Each structure stands twice: as C-alpha cells, then as structure tokens.
mmCIF file of C-alpha atoms in Angstrom:
data_model
loop_
_atom_site.group_PDB
_atom_site.id
_atom_site.type_symbol
_atom_site.label_atom_id
_atom_site.label_comp_id
_atom_site.label_asym_id
_atom_site.label_seq_id
_atom_site.Cartn_x
_atom_site.Cartn_y
_atom_site.Cartn_z
ATOM 1 C CA MET A 395 55.978 25.734 169.124
ATOM 2 C CA ASP A 396 55.949 23.223 166.280
ATOM 3 C CA GLU A 397 59.707 22.684 166.512
ATOM 4 C CA LEU A 398 59.306 21.689 170.165
ATOM 5 C CA ALA A 399 56.706 19.100 169.168
ATOM 6 C CA ALA A 400 58.996 17.753 166.460
ATOM 7 C CA THR A 401 61.894 17.550 168.904
ATOM 8 C CA LEU A 402 59.852 15.711 171.539
ATOM 9 C CA VAL A 403 58.440 13.268 168.995
ATOM 10 C CA THR A 404 61.905 12.627 167.568
ATOM 11 C CA LEU A 405 63.441 12.016 170.988
ATOM 12 C CA HIS A 406 60.680 9.599 171.922
ATOM 13 C CA LEU A 407 60.853 7.946 168.496
ATOM 14 C CA TYR A 408 64.516 7.047 168.966
ATOM 15 C CA GLN A 409 63.772 5.868 172.486
ATOM 16 C CA ILE A 410 61.044 3.431 171.375
ATOM 17 C CA LEU A 411 62.259 2.491 167.885
ATOM 18 C CA PRO A 412 63.836 -0.844 168.902
ATOM 19 C CA ASP A 413 60.430 -2.013 170.177
ATOM 20 C CA TYR A 414 58.620 -1.547 166.843
ATOM 21 C CA PRO A 415 58.719 -3.477 163.561
ATOM 22 C CA SER A 416 59.061 -0.325 161.435
ATOM 23 C CA VAL A 417 59.929 3.335 161.669
ATOM 24 C CA THR A 418 56.406 4.197 160.545
ATOM 25 C CA ALA A 419 54.817 2.245 163.387
ATOM 26 C CA ALA A 420 57.214 3.785 165.918
ATOM 27 C CA LEU A 421 56.545 7.293 164.570
ATOM 28 C CA GLN A 422 52.809 6.828 164.878
ATOM 29 C CA ALA A 423 53.268 5.592 168.441
ATOM 30 C CA ALA A 424 55.492 8.571 169.303
ATOM 31 C CA GLN A 425 52.937 11.010 167.886
ATOM 32 C CA THR A 426 50.118 9.359 169.805
ATOM 33 C CA TRP A 427 52.250 9.430 172.965
ATOM 34 C CA LEU A 428 52.834 13.176 172.703
ATOM 35 C CA ARG A 429 49.190 13.940 171.986
ATOM 36 C CA GLY A 430 48.309 12.511 175.393
ATOM 37 C CA LEU A 431 50.838 14.423 177.504
ATOM 38 C CA SER A 432 50.388 17.432 179.751
ATOM 39 C CA SER A 433 53.130 19.998 180.360
ATOM 40 C CA ASP A 434 53.947 18.281 183.647
ATOM 41 C CA ASP A 435 54.180 14.916 181.884
ATOM 42 C CA VAL A 436 56.701 16.336 179.403
ATOM 43 C CA LEU A 437 58.869 17.759 182.172
ATOM 44 C CA HIS A 438 58.701 14.526 184.183
ATOM 45 C CA TRP A 439 59.680 12.481 181.106
ATOM 46 C CA LEU A 440 62.627 14.769 180.400
ATOM 47 C CA GLN A 441 63.863 14.634 183.987
ATOM 48 C CA HIS A 442 63.330 10.982 184.783
ATOM 49 C CA ASP A 443 63.429 9.061 181.522
ATOM 50 C CA LEU A 444 65.865 11.120 179.476
ATOM 51 C CA LYS A 445 67.883 12.358 182.470
ATOM 52 C CA ALA A 446 67.914 15.875 181.025
ATOM 53 C CA THR A 447 69.998 18.469 182.810
ATOM 54 C CA GLU A 448 68.326 21.139 184.902
ATOM 55 C CA GLU A 449 69.194 23.696 182.214
ATOM 56 C CA GLU A 450 67.545 21.581 179.510
ATOM 57 C CA VAL A 451 64.416 21.098 181.605
ATOM 58 C CA GLU A 452 64.235 24.824 182.350
ATOM 59 C CA ALA A 453 64.550 25.644 178.642
ATOM 60 C CA VAL A 454 61.595 23.386 177.838
ATOM 61 C CA LYS A 455 59.656 24.723 180.822
ATOM 62 C CA ASP A 456 60.130 28.230 179.444
ATOM 63 C CA ARG A 457 58.669 27.090 176.121
ATOM 64 C CA LEU A 458 55.677 25.512 177.861
ATOM 65 C CA TYR A 459 54.716 28.594 179.876
ATOM 66 C CA LEU A 460 52.058 29.430 177.275
ATOM 67 C CA PHE A 461 49.861 26.614 178.572
ATOM 68 C CA GLU A 462 49.685 27.808 182.182
ATOM 69 C CA ASP A 463 46.785 30.213 181.579
ATOM 70 C CA ASP A 464 44.349 27.476 180.557
ATOM 71 C CA PRO A 465 41.517 26.826 183.017
ATOM 72 C CA PRO A 466 42.145 23.560 184.917
ATOM 73 C CA SER A 467 38.952 21.973 183.633
ATOM 74 C CA GLN A 468 39.959 22.654 180.051
ATOM 75 C CA LYS A 469 43.699 22.188 180.294
ATOM 76 C CA PRO A 470 44.623 20.622 176.958
ATOM 77 C CA VAL A 471 47.267 18.036 176.512
ATOM 78 C CA ILE A 472 50.513 19.252 174.988
ATOM 79 C CA GLY A 473 50.280 17.384 171.723
ATOM 80 C CA GLN A 474 46.986 19.014 170.878
ATOM 81 C CA ARG A 475 48.302 22.491 171.610
ATOM 82 C CA LEU A 476 51.519 21.961 169.654
ATOM 83 C CA ARG A 477 49.564 21.313 166.480
ATOM 84 C CA LEU A 478 51.051 17.910 165.804
ATOM 85 C CA SER A 479 48.974 17.533 162.676
ATOM 86 C CA VAL A 480 51.878 19.284 160.935
ATOM 87 C CA TYR A 481 53.977 16.220 161.753
ATOM 88 C CA ASN A 482 51.400 13.555 161.008
ATOM 89 C CA TRP A 483 53.479 11.728 158.397
ATOM 90 C CA GLY A 484 52.351 8.237 159.356
#
C-alpha cells in the first residue's frame, strides 16, 4: 500500500507545486492533504481533478478495497492507513 501513498502524494505534489515557494513546503502540504482523505475523497479527486480514466479509477478502487471493512464510526482516513510516515521527508 505504501507505493499507492507515494503515487498519490507525488501526483498532488506536482499539481500544487507552482503555488508553493519550495518543493519542501509543497511536499509537506501534499502529505498533509493525503492524511486527511477518505477512500471516497481519493476516488473523487482522481475522477474530477485529475480526469483519470475509468480504468485508472477502478485500479485505485481495487487497491482501496481493504478499507471497506472498517466500522463507519472508526473509518480512518486514507493517509493514516497508508502509513505515510514512511514518506515523511519534510
């Protein structure tokens, strides 16, 4: 799952990089962004912001299926479940 987190952070990093004074600041923002997302948020972002194809969205959806068994009251955000601390370079 860690490679999915790295991919999502990298995609968002390149999307927001022009708005930040440094790569480090943009990376920290991208990591924070992912830590606050749910599975549905990720899929919505891929579909609407990145204009991902249906095949690309389905591939990510297949990777996110692991989170569907969580009780609704304790449903964690994606970034926490993807162990982003591995990518906490900033």
